[in-house]
Amino acid sequence: MSMLEVRNLGISFGGLRAVDNFNIKIEKGQLYGLIGPNGAGKTTLFNLLTGVYKPDKGVILLDGEDITGKKTTDINKAGIARTFQNIRLFKDLSVLDNVKVGLHNSFRYSVLTGILRLPKFRKVEKEMNQKAMELLKVFGLENEAHFVASNLPYGKQRKLEIARALATNPKLLLLDEPAAGMNPNETKELMDTIRFVQKEFDMTILLIEHDMKLVSGICEELTVLNFGQVLTQGETSKVLNDPQVITAYLGE
Amino acid sequence: MKDKFNFLKNSSVKSMFVTYAIVIVAYLVMEALMFTGSVNYLLMDLLVPLCVYSIVAIGLCLCVGYLGELSLGHAGFMCIGAFTSATFSSLTKEFISNEIVAFLLAFVIGTIFAGLFGFLIGIPVLRLRGDYLAIVTLAFGEIIKNIINVLFIGKDSKGIHVAIVDPDALKMEADGKYIINGAKGISGTPHLSNFTIGVILILISLFIVYNLVHSRSGRAVMAIRDNRIAAESVGLNVTGYKLMAFSISAAIAGAGGVLYAHNLSTLTATPANFGYNMSIMILVFVVLGGMRSFRGSIIAAVLLTMLPEMLRGLSDYRMLIYSVVLIAMMLFNWSPKFKELRSKYAGVFKRNKKSKEAV
């Protein structure tokens, strides 16, 4: 069974068919890339997968479970976590707390336990701190754990977003332009981190990216979107040499 | 690394205990001054209202600073707490002789009703994005005040009668007694509030809000404030947490109302005590206190409530001075230079403590 299977997905905004007849199959543990020119519908597709928009056509199956039309919150609980093209951190919370919010649904105690500071509160908070610090270490953020999130440099904010997404213990991780605004060194480091996450967490990853070095460097398969429709799909090297893709997106 | 966690815990715990300590010290100083008889009657009459405004400001601070929703109707929740608890107290004052038990029961009733109204208002409004809560709570505060002004409740040997607008519709027996008499309000509420109870309620409110904010649920509430879309994407139940925080905020305002009601022998709902102006006034306390600081809210509430009374001798000029002080406080408190200065002094404080610990 595929980790993510999408059949005939489509959505319109007014007269614009933003995504049409979209199909994809991603196997467990795969690192999959989604590329295409600006306005092709890549982020719209992410918003469809995470329930921000409701599709007017098609089916989304996550690990065999139908999640079409569910709410964002429930889709996250079902196992999809994402990052955003324009970073959306909890900017006034500490770096550690950002990750702990991600752990919210895995570590539980009631509101009353928190207010009355019952023993369970201390126990669970300690476990959360440990787990969050482990995640921050993966991204090299352990020394900034007590910084306010908005004070982090740009590259680290992107990493923190990935850490927060991973904290929700997802089956599928969606990364929306993780390398946007990064310099070549930071991008290289990010590539290593993404590969590490794929191996270490046995994670299935779907990413949108414009940086071709990153795409050709780490993605195993690609889908190219153009005007809301799939232009071509397949192995990275084949797709990138496809004349259609070169005309529509890459350029001669 | 373990040390780092401890530091974090300590810093938030420290700030919390500093606030408790300020409240307790202020209480002890006040009690000592009253014992020696160096407090005038004007100030003594102000003590319970000071506690009332501090409590409602704590509640509103949770709503505005931590939930990030503007409420312009906290006087309305205060009103609910005041009238439900005062009704309960007048109905039961013959049966409950112990003052503490009577106040506790009234307190529970008042806070539960205020919280319940907060919850009911929150259900439709907190689903929306934008400033709808401000609009709806503004209307709510006015509606509650006006409804109470035309509400008649009476008690006679047959039981309890309720009527709206027309007191004759109660059809009470001749020896029947009014509990709520329309615009004349509730009279004969037992005088159960005092300064000590007020301070205890402040401490309880602080305990609840501080612990809530520094717990898993409080983190979720602040995450929703900072970025709703991201909060949904990590699986938070946005409406649920907003409702929870708003209900608690309303309940705390209700607790302030309970204290208020049991300080007066006649409780009426007028624009001065439960109207729009009061809601705005409490909002001013919260904003001047620094939006996200419970301690600041209390300090602002105390200073700004005492100021007009202290200036009473200046008669006509007092409101003028009040407004000037308000503007000065606002400019001062938020100016970058003062913030810098404050952090500098805070730094000195911490360094001193560290060096003391080292010794």
XYZ file of C-alpha atoms in Angstrom, chain B residues 115-330:
216
model
C -17.950 31.104 33.095
C -21.052 29.519 31.597
C -22.079 32.772 29.911
C -18.519 33.156 28.603
C -18.746 29.648 27.205
C -22.144 30.244 25.561
C -20.998 33.490 23.948
C -17.743 31.889 22.888
C -19.369 28.959 21.060
C -20.525 30.989 18.049
C -18.038 33.861 18.216
C -14.699 32.152 18.809
C -15.086 30.110 15.637
C -14.710 33.285 13.621
C -11.469 35.048 12.788
C -11.159 38.754 13.418
C -12.530 41.222 15.925
C -15.964 39.662 16.269
C -15.438 38.851 19.913
C -14.948 42.547 20.710
C -18.186 43.457 18.944
C -20.266 40.698 20.490
C -18.927 41.141 24.028
C -19.532 44.885 23.786
C -23.171 44.210 22.959
C -23.399 41.458 25.562
C -22.242 43.752 28.370
C -24.895 46.331 27.531
C -27.653 43.749 27.055
C -26.985 42.052 30.389
C -27.012 45.384 32.217
C -30.313 46.386 30.602
C -31.983 43.027 31.164
C -31.133 43.150 34.846
C -32.640 46.627 35.037
C -36.052 45.262 33.998
C -35.819 41.917 35.783
C -38.032 41.276 38.803
C -37.646 38.276 41.041
C -39.747 37.861 44.153
C -40.183 35.261 46.855
C -43.270 34.475 48.926
C -44.751 31.453 50.669
C -45.646 29.860 47.333
C -42.110 29.973 46.009
C -40.098 32.112 43.620
C -41.684 34.366 40.972
C -39.937 35.856 37.957
C -41.182 38.648 35.716
C -39.777 40.987 33.111
C -40.598 44.717 32.820
C -43.799 44.677 34.926
C -43.381 44.061 38.693
C -47.125 43.407 39.066
C -46.781 40.390 36.811
C -44.990 38.668 39.686
C -48.426 38.104 41.308
C -46.798 37.881 44.688
C -48.681 37.651 47.969
C -48.819 40.830 50.010
C -46.038 39.697 52.321
C -43.835 38.676 49.376
C -40.289 39.976 49.232
C -38.412 41.295 46.217
C -35.062 39.632 45.507
C -34.264 41.605 42.366
C -36.391 44.728 42.095
C -35.738 45.944 38.552
C -33.654 49.074 38.378
C -33.564 49.229 42.183
C -31.508 46.074 42.068
C -30.818 43.760 44.954
C -30.902 45.160 48.441
C -30.018 43.458 51.683
C -27.134 41.406 50.307
C -25.161 40.145 53.296
C -21.884 42.051 53.685
C -19.512 39.122 53.329
C -16.619 40.698 51.420
C -13.621 42.203 53.108
C -10.050 43.095 52.240
C -8.662 39.740 53.398
C -11.102 37.748 51.260
C -10.344 40.059 48.329
C -6.615 39.437 48.602
C -7.187 35.701 48.909
C -9.268 35.808 45.722
C -6.504 37.746 43.942
C -4.012 35.070 44.983
C -6.319 32.263 43.811
C -6.874 33.994 40.449
C -3.135 34.482 40.039
C -2.496 30.852 40.930
C -4.971 29.691 38.288
C -3.794 31.947 35.466
C -0.062 31.491 36.087
C -0.320 27.729 36.253
C -2.611 27.626 33.240
C -0.290 29.749 31.144
C 2.712 27.615 32.023
C 1.029 24.311 31.265
C 0.368 22.268 28.154
C -3.021 23.891 27.603
C -1.646 27.402 28.101
C 1.063 26.720 25.558
C -1.622 25.657 23.102
C -3.582 28.863 23.768
C -0.512 31.024 23.115
C 0.390 29.017 20.015
C -3.091 29.704 18.623
C -2.635 33.408 19.397
C 0.704 33.497 17.578
C -0.355 31.611 14.477
C -3.717 30.000 14.063
C -2.949 28.214 10.795
C 0.247 26.703 12.147
C -1.599 25.688 15.323
C -4.151 23.792 13.229
C -1.366 22.194 11.219
C 0.146 20.651 14.354
C -3.206 19.226 15.387
C -4.449 21.688 18.011
C -8.174 21.954 18.635
C -8.278 25.711 18.071
C -11.902 26.435 18.985
C -11.734 24.193 22.033
C -8.718 25.911 23.549
C -10.059 29.367 22.777
C -13.334 28.478 24.480
C -11.516 27.089 27.497
C -9.359 30.188 27.965
C -12.228 32.592 27.374
C -14.535 30.782 29.828
C -11.835 30.850 32.507
C -11.290 34.547 31.822
C -15.033 35.218 32.149
C -15.242 33.126 35.312
C -12.448 35.155 36.925
C -14.281 38.361 36.019
C -17.340 36.773 37.628
C -15.338 36.156 40.804
C -14.569 39.879 40.864
C -18.306 40.503 40.559
C -19.056 38.232 43.521
C -16.632 40.196 45.657
C -18.146 43.451 44.434
C -21.733 42.389 45.152
C -21.038 41.287 48.710
C -19.357 44.569 49.528
C -22.514 46.622 48.958
C -25.823 46.488 50.715
C -27.624 47.604 47.550
C -26.488 46.246 44.214
C -27.728 47.963 41.066
C -26.613 47.649 37.464
C -25.724 51.162 36.339
C -23.558 52.341 33.444
C -20.961 53.389 36.026
C -20.358 49.967 37.524
C -21.216 47.389 34.878
C -21.367 49.457 31.710
C -19.169 49.961 28.731
C -16.982 52.477 30.577
C -16.045 49.895 33.170
C -15.052 47.374 30.498
C -12.860 49.978 28.850
C -11.385 50.976 32.180
C -10.342 47.392 32.889
C -8.910 47.158 29.396
C -6.878 50.273 30.190
C -5.480 48.518 33.290
C -4.446 45.544 31.184
C -2.910 47.583 28.376
C -0.997 49.870 30.725
C 0.112 46.847 32.712
C 1.906 45.583 29.632
C -0.760 43.381 27.984
C 0.848 40.066 28.932
C 1.732 40.783 32.531
C -0.648 39.790 35.308
C 1.518 41.662 37.769
C 1.407 44.786 35.627
C -2.374 44.549 35.332
C -2.739 44.484 39.116
C -0.335 47.381 39.636
C -2.100 49.471 36.978
C -5.503 48.615 38.461
C -4.415 49.687 41.948
C -2.682 52.887 40.870
C -5.381 54.069 38.498
C -8.195 53.295 40.935
C -6.502 55.096 43.781
C -5.391 58.090 41.772
C -8.759 59.854 41.278
C -9.580 59.310 44.974
C -6.214 60.608 46.128
C -6.716 63.688 43.964
C -10.161 64.381 45.346
C -8.858 67.464 47.155
C -8.083 69.078 43.837
C -11.781 68.865 42.934
C -12.264 69.968 39.321
C -8.705 69.343 38.274
C -8.585 65.710 39.290
C -9.854 64.191 36.062
C -7.510 66.451 34.143
C -4.558 65.208 36.158
C -5.818 61.649 35.843
C -5.794 61.848 32.058
C -2.367 63.436 31.981
C -0.999 60.686 34.237
C -2.639 58.090 31.985
C -0.976 59.478 28.879
C 2.338 59.866 30.655
C 2.207 56.279 31.919
C 1.421 55.002 28.451
